mmCIF file of C-alpha atoms in Angstrom:
data_model
loop_
_atom_site.group_PDB
_atom_site.id
_atom_site.type_symbol
_atom_site.label_atom_id
_atom_site.label_comp_id
_atom_site.label_asym_id
_atom_site.label_seq_id
_atom_site.Cartn_x
_atom_site.Cartn_y
_atom_site.Cartn_z
ATOM 1 C CA ALA L 1167 19.511 -14.916 26.265
ATOM 2 C CA GLU L 1168 16.714 -16.968 23.862
ATOM 3 C CA HIS L 1169 14.553 -14.846 21.906
ATOM 4 C CA GLN L 1170 15.666 -12.372 19.299
ATOM 5 C CA HIS L 1171 15.133 -8.188 19.987
ATOM 6 C CA ALA L 1172 16.712 -4.908 19.343
ATOM 7 C CA ARG L 1173 18.940 -3.154 21.814
ATOM 8 C CA TYR L 1174 19.675 0.755 21.151
ATOM 9 C CA ASN L 1175 23.053 2.361 21.510
ATOM 10 C CA PRO L 1176 22.869 5.780 22.883
ATOM 11 C CA LEU L 1177 26.390 6.393 21.998
ATOM 12 C CA ARG L 1178 25.595 6.152 17.841
ATOM 13 C CA ASP L 1179 21.695 6.628 18.132
ATOM 14 C CA ASP L 1180 21.240 3.213 16.152
ATOM 15 C CA TRP L 1181 19.910 -0.325 17.064
ATOM 16 C CA VAL L 1182 21.420 -3.703 17.308
ATOM 17 C CA LEU L 1183 19.428 -7.025 16.492
ATOM 18 C CA VAL L 1184 20.345 -9.712 19.152
ATOM 19 C CA SER L 1185 19.789 -13.247 17.897
ATOM 20 C CA ALA L 1186 21.278 -14.993 20.527
ATOM 21 C CA HIS L 1187 19.321 -18.637 19.096
ATOM 22 C CA ARG L 1188 21.858 -18.468 16.401
ATOM 23 C CA VAL L 1189 24.353 -19.313 18.088
ATOM 24 C CA LYS L 1190 23.748 -22.873 17.695
ATOM 25 C CA ARG L 1191 23.201 -23.854 14.571
ATOM 26 C CA PRO L 1192 26.342 -25.453 12.833
ATOM 27 C CA TRP L 1193 28.872 -24.070 10.975
ATOM 28 C CA GLN L 1194 30.485 -25.325 7.816
ATOM 29 C CA GLY L 1195 31.629 -21.562 6.628
ATOM 30 C CA GLN L 1196 35.075 -20.518 6.309
ATOM 31 C CA LEU L 1197 37.820 -22.111 8.832
ATOM 32 C CA GLU L 1198 41.261 -20.557 8.541
ATOM 33 C CA LYS L 1199 44.369 -21.447 10.336
ATOM 34 C CA PRO L 1200 45.312 -19.423 13.569
ATOM 35 C CA PRO L 1201 48.417 -17.157 12.663
ATOM 36 C CA PRO L 1202 51.584 -18.521 13.047
ATOM 37 C CA GLU L 1203 53.107 -17.161 16.234
ATOM 38 C CA ASP L 1204 56.906 -18.260 15.494
ATOM 39 C CA VAL L 1205 57.617 -14.447 15.012
ATOM 40 C CA PRO L 1206 61.425 -13.868 15.202
ATOM 41 C CA ARG L 1207 62.389 -11.267 17.815
ATOM 42 C CA TRP L 1208 64.963 -9.088 15.820
ATOM 43 C CA ASP L 1209 64.483 -9.601 12.008
ATOM 44 C CA PRO L 1210 67.394 -7.032 9.772
ATOM 45 C CA ASN L 1211 64.262 -7.500 7.327
ATOM 46 C CA ASN L 1212 61.085 -6.031 9.221
ATOM 47 C CA PRO L 1213 61.204 -2.101 9.003
ATOM 48 C CA LEU L 1214 59.593 -1.283 12.641
ATOM 49 C CA CYS L 1215 62.663 -3.756 14.323
ATOM 50 C CA PRO L 1216 65.613 -1.276 16.177
ATOM 51 C CA GLY L 1217 68.290 -0.482 12.906
ATOM 52 C CA ALA L 1218 66.344 -1.892 10.540
ATOM 53 C CA THR L 1219 65.957 0.351 7.435
ATOM 54 C CA ARG L 1220 62.464 1.502 6.564
ATOM 55 C CA ALA L 1221 61.018 1.932 2.987
ATOM 56 C CA ASN L 1222 62.249 5.599 2.621
ATOM 57 C CA GLY L 1223 65.946 4.833 3.365
ATOM 58 C CA GLU L 1224 65.845 6.034 7.064
ATOM 59 C CA VAL L 1225 67.776 3.685 9.438
ATOM 60 C CA ASN L 1226 65.409 3.067 13.272
ATOM 61 C CA PRO L 1227 67.571 4.101 16.107
ATOM 62 C CA GLN L 1228 68.206 0.784 18.495
ATOM 63 C CA TYR L 1229 65.360 1.746 21.003
ATOM 64 C CA GLU L 1230 64.690 -0.076 23.895
ATOM 65 C CA GLY L 1231 61.438 1.079 24.889
ATOM 66 C CA THR L 1232 58.523 2.790 22.809
ATOM 67 C CA PHE L 1233 59.624 4.443 19.306
ATOM 68 C CA VAL L 1234 57.807 7.403 16.982
ATOM 69 C CA PHE L 1235 58.270 8.036 13.642
ATOM 70 C CA PRO L 1236 56.332 9.527 10.817
ATOM 71 C CA ASN L 1237 54.264 6.923 8.671
ATOM 72 C CA ASP L 1238 56.166 5.985 5.696
ATOM 73 C CA PHE L 1239 53.101 5.894 3.923
ATOM 74 C CA PRO L 1240 50.531 8.600 5.421
ATOM 75 C CA ALA L 1241 46.773 8.846 4.745
ATOM 76 C CA LEU L 1242 46.336 12.096 5.763
ATOM 77 C CA GLN L 1243 49.792 14.796 4.519
ATOM 78 C CA PRO L 1244 49.888 18.748 6.306
ATOM 79 C CA ASP L 1245 50.158 20.404 2.994
ATOM 80 C CA ALA L 1246 47.418 18.810 0.484
ATOM 81 C CA PRO L 1247 45.604 21.328 -1.621
ATOM 82 C CA GLU L 1248 42.194 22.207 -1.317
ATOM 83 C CA PRO L 1249 39.877 20.589 -3.691
ATOM 84 C CA ASP L 1250 38.079 21.959 -6.051
ATOM 85 C CA ASP L 1251 34.703 23.922 -5.766
ATOM 86 C CA SER L 1252 31.495 21.327 -6.524
ATOM 87 C CA ASP L 1253 29.178 22.307 -9.412
ATOM 88 C CA HIS L 1254 26.695 20.331 -7.557
ATOM 89 C CA PRO L 1255 25.422 19.830 -3.920
ATOM 90 C CA LEU L 1256 25.347 15.894 -4.801
ATOM 91 C CA PHE L 1257 29.566 15.866 -5.082
ATOM 92 C CA ARG L 1258 30.839 17.933 -2.885
ATOM 93 C CA ALA L 1259 34.328 17.300 -1.766
ATOM 94 C CA ALA L 1260 36.451 19.300 1.388
ATOM 95 C CA PRO L 1261 40.017 20.095 2.696
ATOM 96 C CA ALA L 1262 41.285 17.548 4.323
ATOM 97 C CA ARG L 1263 44.965 17.319 6.215
ATOM 98 C CA GLY L 1264 46.392 15.781 8.750
ATOM 99 C CA VAL L 1265 49.921 13.820 10.115
ATOM 100 C CA CYS L 1266 50.095 10.297 10.613
ATOM 101 C CA LYS L 1267 52.640 8.533 12.868
ATOM 102 C CA VAL L 1268 53.121 5.085 13.758
ATOM 103 C CA MET L 1269 54.307 3.711 17.469
ATOM 104 C CA CYS L 1270 56.130 0.753 18.298
ATOM 105 C CA PHE L 1271 55.610 -0.517 21.812
ATOM 106 C CA HIS L 1272 58.684 -2.599 22.284
ATOM 107 C CA PRO L 1273 61.871 -3.264 20.198
ATOM 108 C CA TRP L 1274 61.261 -7.086 20.562
ATOM 109 C CA SER L 1275 58.727 -8.232 17.298
ATOM 110 C CA ASP L 1276 57.326 -11.372 19.244
ATOM 111 C CA LEU L 1277 55.929 -9.655 22.019
ATOM 112 C CA THR L 1278 52.402 -8.004 22.387
ATOM 113 C CA LEU L 1279 50.876 -5.611 24.810
ATOM 114 C CA PRO L 1280 49.280 -8.590 27.178
ATOM 115 C CA LEU L 1281 52.948 -10.501 27.510
ATOM 116 C CA MET L 1282 54.622 -7.158 28.546
ATOM 117 C CA SER L 1283 55.506 -5.700 31.820
ATOM 118 C CA LEU L 1284 53.570 -3.384 33.867
ATOM 119 C CA PRO L 1285 56.249 -0.877 33.699
ATOM 120 C CA GLU L 1286 56.674 -1.305 29.895
ATOM 121 C CA ILE L 1287 52.317 -0.827 29.315
ATOM 122 C CA ARG L 1288 52.839 2.404 31.230
ATOM 123 C CA ALA L 1289 55.483 3.539 29.008
ATOM 124 C CA VAL L 1290 53.282 3.135 25.845
ATOM 125 C CA ILE L 1291 50.107 4.757 27.881
ATOM 126 C CA ASP L 1292 52.581 7.988 28.930
ATOM 127 C CA ALA L 1293 53.516 8.025 25.251
ATOM 128 C CA TRP L 1294 49.918 8.043 23.905
ATOM 129 C CA ALA L 1295 49.248 10.913 26.123
ATOM 130 C CA GLU L 1296 52.473 12.880 24.953
ATOM 131 C CA LEU L 1297 51.300 12.720 21.484
ATOM 132 C CA ALA L 1298 47.990 13.175 22.123
ATOM 133 C CA THR L 1299 48.893 16.640 23.840
ATOM 134 C CA GLU L 1300 51.740 17.158 21.129
ATOM 135 C CA LEU L 1301 49.163 16.564 17.641
ATOM 136 C CA GLY L 1302 46.012 17.497 20.006
ATOM 137 C CA ALA L 1303 47.444 21.736 20.416
ATOM 138 C CA SER L 1304 46.814 22.212 16.491
ATOM 139 C CA TYR L 1305 44.798 19.069 15.319
ATOM 140 C CA PRO L 1306 41.030 18.773 16.246
ATOM 141 C CA TRP L 1307 40.769 15.143 16.299
ATOM 142 C CA VAL L 1308 44.185 12.724 17.384
ATOM 143 C CA GLN L 1309 43.159 9.394 16.517
ATOM 144 C CA ILE L 1310 45.592 6.403 18.489
ATOM 145 C CA PHE L 1311 44.365 3.101 17.055
ATOM 146 C CA GLU L 1312 45.988 -0.375 17.136
ATOM 147 C CA ASN L 1313 44.964 -2.838 14.357
ATOM 148 C CA LYS L 1314 46.400 -5.932 16.219
ATOM 149 C CA GLY L 1315 46.578 -9.445 14.159
ATOM 150 C CA ALA L 1316 46.485 -10.357 10.011
ATOM 151 C CA MET L 1317 42.893 -11.011 10.595
ATOM 152 C CA MET L 1318 42.494 -7.612 11.400
ATOM 153 C CA GLY L 1319 44.461 -6.310 8.427
ATOM 154 C CA CYS L 1320 47.763 -5.737 10.446
ATOM 155 C CA SER L 1321 50.661 -6.171 7.782
ATOM 156 C CA ASN L 1322 53.716 -6.073 10.365
ATOM 157 C CA PRO L 1323 53.486 -8.508 13.810
ATOM 158 C CA HIS L 1324 55.702 -5.985 15.820
ATOM 159 C CA PRO L 1325 53.718 -4.642 18.545
ATOM 160 C CA HIS L 1326 52.912 -1.025 17.356
ATOM 161 C CA CYS L 1327 50.069 1.092 16.958
ATOM 162 C CA GLN L 1328 49.111 4.468 14.475
ATOM 163 C CA VAL L 1329 48.365 7.724 15.522
ATOM 164 C CA TRP L 1330 46.609 10.037 12.690
ATOM 165 C CA ALA L 1331 45.886 13.494 13.536
ATOM 166 C CA SER L 1332 43.432 15.575 11.435
ATOM 167 C CA SER L 1333 42.060 18.843 10.253
ATOM 168 C CA PHE L 1334 38.666 17.638 10.648
ATOM 169 C CA LEU L 1335 36.361 15.915 12.896
ATOM 170 C CA PRO L 1336 35.823 12.052 11.502
ATOM 171 C CA ASN L 1337 32.389 10.783 11.542
ATOM 172 C CA GLU L 1338 32.641 9.106 14.565
ATOM 173 C CA ALA L 1339 33.760 11.694 16.431
ATOM 174 C CA CYS L 1340 30.802 13.954 15.087
ATOM 175 C CA LEU L 1341 28.551 11.533 16.168
ATOM 176 C CA GLU L 1342 29.620 10.862 19.934
ATOM 177 C CA ASP L 1343 29.994 14.512 19.835
ATOM 178 C CA ARG L 1344 26.294 15.041 19.192
ATOM 179 C CA THR L 1345 25.118 12.321 21.557
ATOM 180 C CA GLN L 1346 27.015 12.948 24.230
ATOM 181 C CA ARG L 1347 26.105 16.652 24.065
ATOM 182 C CA GLN L 1348 22.399 15.893 23.704
ATOM 183 C CA HIS L 1349 22.573 13.211 26.800
ATOM 184 C CA LEU L 1350 24.449 15.877 29.358
ATOM 185 C CA SER L 1351 21.694 18.560 28.169
ATOM 186 C CA GLN L 1352 18.898 16.562 28.585
ATOM 187 C CA HIS L 1353 20.433 14.390 31.893
ATOM 188 C CA GLY L 1354 22.506 16.552 33.588
ATOM 189 C CA VAL L 1355 25.478 13.909 33.709
ATOM 190 C CA PRO L 1356 28.147 12.732 30.924
ATOM 191 C CA MET L 1357 26.839 9.548 29.366
ATOM 192 C CA LEU L 1358 29.516 7.243 30.135
ATOM 193 C CA LEU L 1359 30.249 8.266 33.592
ATOM 194 C CA GLU L 1360 26.610 7.409 34.142
ATOM 195 C CA TYR L 1361 26.928 4.325 31.987
ATOM 196 C CA ALA L 1362 30.099 3.265 34.047
ATOM 197 C CA GLU L 1363 28.453 3.961 37.401
ATOM 198 C CA GLN L 1364 24.985 1.624 36.491
ATOM 199 C CA GLU L 1365 27.159 -0.632 34.671
ATOM 200 C CA ALA L 1366 29.684 -0.982 37.923
ATOM 201 C CA HIS L 1367 26.151 -1.573 39.690
ATOM 202 C CA ARG L 1368 24.772 -4.354 37.623
ATOM 203 C CA LYS L 1369 27.829 -6.269 36.981
ATOM 204 C CA GLU L 1370 26.614 -8.600 34.246
ATOM 205 C CA ARG L 1371 28.525 -7.396 31.645
ATOM 206 C CA LEU L 1372 31.187 -6.197 33.668
ATOM 207 C CA VAL L 1373 34.602 -8.314 32.736
ATOM 208 C CA VAL L 1374 37.401 -6.738 34.651
ATOM 209 C CA GLU L 1375 37.910 -3.836 37.406
ATOM 210 C CA ASN L 1376 40.092 -1.526 39.726
ATOM 211 C CA ALA L 1377 40.248 1.703 41.373
ATOM 212 C CA ASP L 1378 39.958 3.797 38.323
ATOM 213 C CA TRP L 1379 38.579 1.717 35.640
ATOM 214 C CA LEU L 1380 35.941 -1.233 34.499
ATOM 215 C CA VAL L 1381 35.786 -3.169 31.469
ATOM 216 C CA VAL L 1382 32.422 -4.629 30.172
ATOM 217 C CA VAL L 1383 30.884 -5.831 26.938
ATOM 218 C CA PRO L 1384 28.581 -2.615 26.521
ATOM 219 C CA TYR L 1385 24.946 -3.471 26.533
ATOM 220 C CA TRP L 1386 24.914 -2.550 22.783
ATOM 221 C CA ALA L 1387 27.816 -4.426 21.759
ATOM 222 C CA THR L 1388 27.921 -5.108 18.020
ATOM 223 C CA TRP L 1389 30.870 -8.004 17.690
ATOM 224 C CA PRO L 1390 30.703 -10.731 19.816
ATOM 225 C CA TYR L 1391 33.639 -10.230 22.196
ATOM 226 C CA GLN L 1392 33.872 -6.377 22.096
ATOM 227 C CA THR L 1393 34.551 -4.465 24.853
ATOM 228 C CA LEU L 1394 34.532 -1.028 26.285
ATOM 229 C CA LEU L 1395 37.256 0.659 28.708
ATOM 230 C CA LEU L 1396 36.049 3.228 31.222
ATOM 231 C CA PRO L 1397 37.333 5.181 33.866
ATOM 232 C CA ARG L 1398 35.709 5.603 36.877
ATOM 233 C CA ARG L 1399 36.116 9.590 37.133
ATOM 234 C CA HIS L 1400 34.820 11.987 34.688
ATOM 235 C CA VAL L 1401 38.087 12.498 32.225
ATOM 236 C CA CYS L 1402 37.629 14.144 29.286
ATOM 237 C CA ARG L 1403 41.443 12.993 27.557
ATOM 238 C CA LEU L 1404 43.990 10.610 27.880
ATOM 239 C CA GLN L 1405 46.413 13.371 28.662
ATOM 240 C CA ASP L 1406 44.713 14.483 31.590
ATOM 241 C CA LEU L 1407 44.946 11.231 33.329
ATOM 242 C CA SER L 1408 46.972 10.953 37.157
ATOM 243 C CA ASP L 1409 49.714 8.736 37.508
ATOM 244 C CA SER L 1410 47.738 6.314 39.650
ATOM 245 C CA GLU L 1411 45.005 6.468 36.931
ATOM 246 C CA ARG L 1412 47.724 5.528 34.188
ATOM 247 C CA ASP L 1413 49.445 2.582 36.547
ATOM 248 C CA ASN L 1414 45.694 1.274 37.131
ATOM 249 C CA LEU L 1415 45.457 1.505 33.373
ATOM 250 C CA ALA L 1416 48.285 -0.186 32.396
ATOM 251 C CA SER L 1417 46.965 -2.808 34.828
ATOM 252 C CA ILE L 1418 43.347 -3.246 33.537
ATOM 253 C CA MET L 1419 44.773 -3.715 29.376
ATOM 254 C CA GLN L 1420 46.932 -6.219 30.868
ATOM 255 C CA ARG L 1421 44.379 -7.910 32.372
ATOM 256 C CA LEU L 1422 41.503 -7.901 29.484
ATOM 257 C CA LEU L 1423 44.273 -8.738 26.971
ATOM 258 C CA ILE L 1424 45.495 -11.784 28.734
ATOM 259 C CA LYS L 1425 41.961 -12.610 29.021
ATOM 260 C CA TYR L 1426 41.508 -12.147 24.991
ATOM 261 C CA ASP L 1427 44.629 -14.367 24.550
ATOM 262 C CA ASN L 1428 43.122 -16.600 26.609
ATOM 263 C CA LEU L 1429 39.652 -17.182 25.287
ATOM 264 C CA PHE L 1430 40.932 -19.631 22.186
ATOM 265 C CA GLU L 1431 44.418 -19.976 22.832
ATOM 266 C CA VAL L 1432 45.733 -17.630 20.091
ATOM 267 C CA SER L 1433 47.424 -14.177 20.049
ATOM 268 C CA PHE L 1434 44.181 -12.061 20.013
ATOM 269 C CA PRO L 1435 42.947 -10.066 16.594
ATOM 270 C CA TYR L 1436 41.161 -6.789 17.138
ATOM 271 C CA SER L 1437 41.000 -3.237 16.659
ATOM 272 C CA MET L 1438 41.093 -0.970 19.600
ATOM 273 C CA GLY L 1439 41.053 3.139 19.475
ATOM 274 C CA TRP L 1440 40.728 5.769 22.062
ATOM 275 C CA HIS L 1441 37.992 8.896 21.848
ATOM 276 C CA GLY L 1442 38.498 11.532 24.146
ATOM 277 C CA ALA L 1443 37.087 15.125 23.565
ATOM 278 C CA PRO L 1444 38.290 16.855 20.809
ATOM 279 C CA SER L 1445 41.609 19.192 20.791
ATOM 280 C CA GLY L 1446 43.228 22.179 18.692
ATOM 281 C CA PRO L 1447 40.629 24.714 18.932
ATOM 282 C CA TYR L 1448 37.848 22.571 20.878
ATOM 283 C CA LEU L 1449 40.778 23.219 23.755
ATOM 284 C CA GLN L 1450 39.105 26.324 24.657
ATOM 285 C CA GLU L 1451 35.622 24.982 24.264
ATOM 286 C CA ASP L 1452 33.089 23.328 26.961
ATOM 287 C CA CYS L 1453 33.642 19.278 26.112
ATOM 288 C CA ARG L 1454 32.315 18.247 29.855
ATOM 289 C CA HIS L 1455 29.719 16.128 28.026
ATOM 290 C CA TRP L 1456 32.619 14.315 26.837
ATOM 291 C CA GLN L 1457 34.321 11.088 28.349
ATOM 292 C CA LEU L 1458 37.266 9.326 27.668
ATOM 293 C CA HIS L 1459 36.778 5.974 26.720
ATOM 294 C CA ALA L 1460 38.745 2.953 24.369
ATOM 295 C CA HIS L 1461 36.370 0.739 22.281
ATOM 296 C CA TYR L 1462 37.803 -2.817 21.870
ATOM 297 C CA TYR L 1463 36.415 -4.688 18.276
ATOM 298 C CA PRO L 1464 37.711 -8.443 18.120
ATOM 299 C CA PRO L 1465 36.275 -10.603 14.999
ATOM 300 C CA LEU L 1466 36.223 -13.944 16.545
ATOM 301 C CA LEU L 1467 33.102 -15.374 17.039
ATOM 302 C CA ARG L 1468 33.369 -19.537 17.826
ATOM 303 C CA SER L 1469 37.156 -20.062 17.903
ATOM 304 C CA ALA L 1470 40.689 -18.753 16.538
ATOM 305 C CA THR L 1471 39.479 -19.782 13.409
ATOM 306 C CA VAL L 1472 35.595 -18.562 12.901
ATOM 307 C CA ARG L 1473 35.474 -14.910 12.650
ATOM 308 C CA LYS L 1474 31.978 -12.684 13.161
ATOM 309 C CA PHE L 1475 31.517 -11.428 9.235
ATOM 310 C CA MET L 1476 29.330 -8.264 8.894
ATOM 311 C CA VAL L 1477 27.743 -8.767 5.850
ATOM 312 C CA GLY L 1478 24.679 -9.152 3.868
ATOM 313 C CA TYR L 1479 21.867 -8.418 6.895
ATOM 314 C CA GLU L 1480 24.485 -6.117 8.387
ATOM 315 C CA MET L 1481 25.674 -4.014 5.713
ATOM 316 C CA LEU L 1482 21.970 -3.239 4.073
ATOM 317 C CA ALA L 1483 19.864 -3.276 7.064
ATOM 318 C CA GLN L 1484 21.600 -3.330 10.349
ATOM 319 C CA VAL L 1485 24.021 -4.616 13.159
ATOM 320 C CA GLN L 1486 22.994 -8.135 14.330
ATOM 321 C CA ARG L 1487 24.919 -10.380 17.007
ATOM 322 C CA ASP L 1488 24.447 -13.895 17.368
ATOM 323 C CA LEU L 1489 25.138 -14.094 21.491
ATOM 324 C CA THR L 1490 24.434 -11.481 23.963
ATOM 325 C CA PRO L 1491 26.900 -9.504 25.592
ATOM 326 C CA GLU L 1492 26.090 -10.803 29.342
ATOM 327 C CA GLN L 1493 27.201 -14.272 27.688
ATOM 328 C CA ALA L 1494 30.119 -12.879 26.262
ATOM 329 C CA ALA L 1495 30.794 -10.779 29.444
ATOM 330 C CA GLU L 1496 30.630 -13.638 31.841
ATOM 331 C CA ARG L 1497 32.914 -16.126 29.287
ATOM 332 C CA LEU L 1498 35.134 -13.570 29.494
ATOM 333 C CA ARG L 1499 35.134 -12.810 33.093
ATOM 334 C CA SER L 1500 35.344 -16.394 34.050
ATOM 335 C CA LEU L 1501 38.525 -16.526 31.773
ATOM 336 C CA PRO L 1502 42.306 -16.767 34.304
ATOM 337 C CA GLU L 1503 44.411 -13.834 34.292
ATOM 338 C CA VAL L 1504 47.956 -15.556 33.993
ATOM 339 C CA HIS L 1505 48.623 -16.038 30.248
ATOM 340 C CA TYR L 1506 48.279 -19.424 28.093
ATOM 341 C CA LYS L 1507 51.745 -19.449 27.520
#
C-alpha cells in the first residue's frame, strides 16, 4: 500500500505499475466543473427522445421502454468494399464490415441506470441478450458498450448504449481469447471463473456481491475505480443467463452504479462493455475457455473534477495507477447503497 510495485494482468498479458504514494501529491493540474444535471426529461430537439426526428429524417416512436435503432452515423457498414491488395507487408489492410445500433434504455432523458427501477434495468439486460443473439447469429463479435458522461465523449445525455457487430474479432477480443484459452489449457479451469472464486474468498477487492454475481476492483486494475463484473457460475455468453441470473444482474448493476454516483456525488462517468465468447462461426466451436464478464472503466480519481489521464509514461512505457486496487475497493465498498439524490 505504500511502495511501488508491478502487477501482472493475466487477461491482457501485460503489467501495471502501482505507485500508491503518488496519490498524496498536491494537484495543480486541470480542474473542471461537474457536468450540469438539469437535463430536461423530454426535449423535441434531442434525437434520442420519443417522437423526436433524427438526423436521417426518421421519427422515433413514442417508446415507453427500451428502443433500438440503426446508428445514423455507423462506424461499420455491411456492404463496405474490399480494400486494395497491399504491395508491401508494412502496409496491410483487411476487410471490415458490420452493423452499428443504438439502444435507448428509457424514454426519459433525465434518468441513468442507477436511478432506474430493477424491472427497467432487467428490460435493458433482456434487450442486450436479444441483440447478442440476433447479431451474433452471423457476426463473430458483438460489442455492447456504454459511454456515460461528457467526460467519456458521450455526445447525448439521454440514457443509451451502442452495439457494434463486426465481421472480425477486434484486438481486445483476440487478446482475451488467447489468454483465456492458454489458462484453460494450462490449469484446467476457465481463468475468470477461478479468479471470481479467489476474489470471493479473499474479499479485499470485493465491492458488492449476491447469489449469482460479484463486482471487484481487479488486482490488475489500471483506472482508479475500475471494476470487473463476474458471474459465479461458468457462462460463456450474455444470452445464456437464466431468469434469476438476469434479475440478480439488474440488482448488482444498480448497487454498483449507485456507489459510483455516491463516490463524488455526481452522475459518475465511465465506459463499460460486455465481453463474452465470440459468436457467428464460433458458435460451433469449443469456447469453454471464455467466461462472460463486464468491464467498467471510470476516469475520475480525486473528485468530480479531477480525472486520471493516460498520458506520458502510460502511453510510452506502461500503465500506472496512483492508489492500490484494495484502497479503491474499500472506498467503494463503504459507500451507501441509497442514491445521494
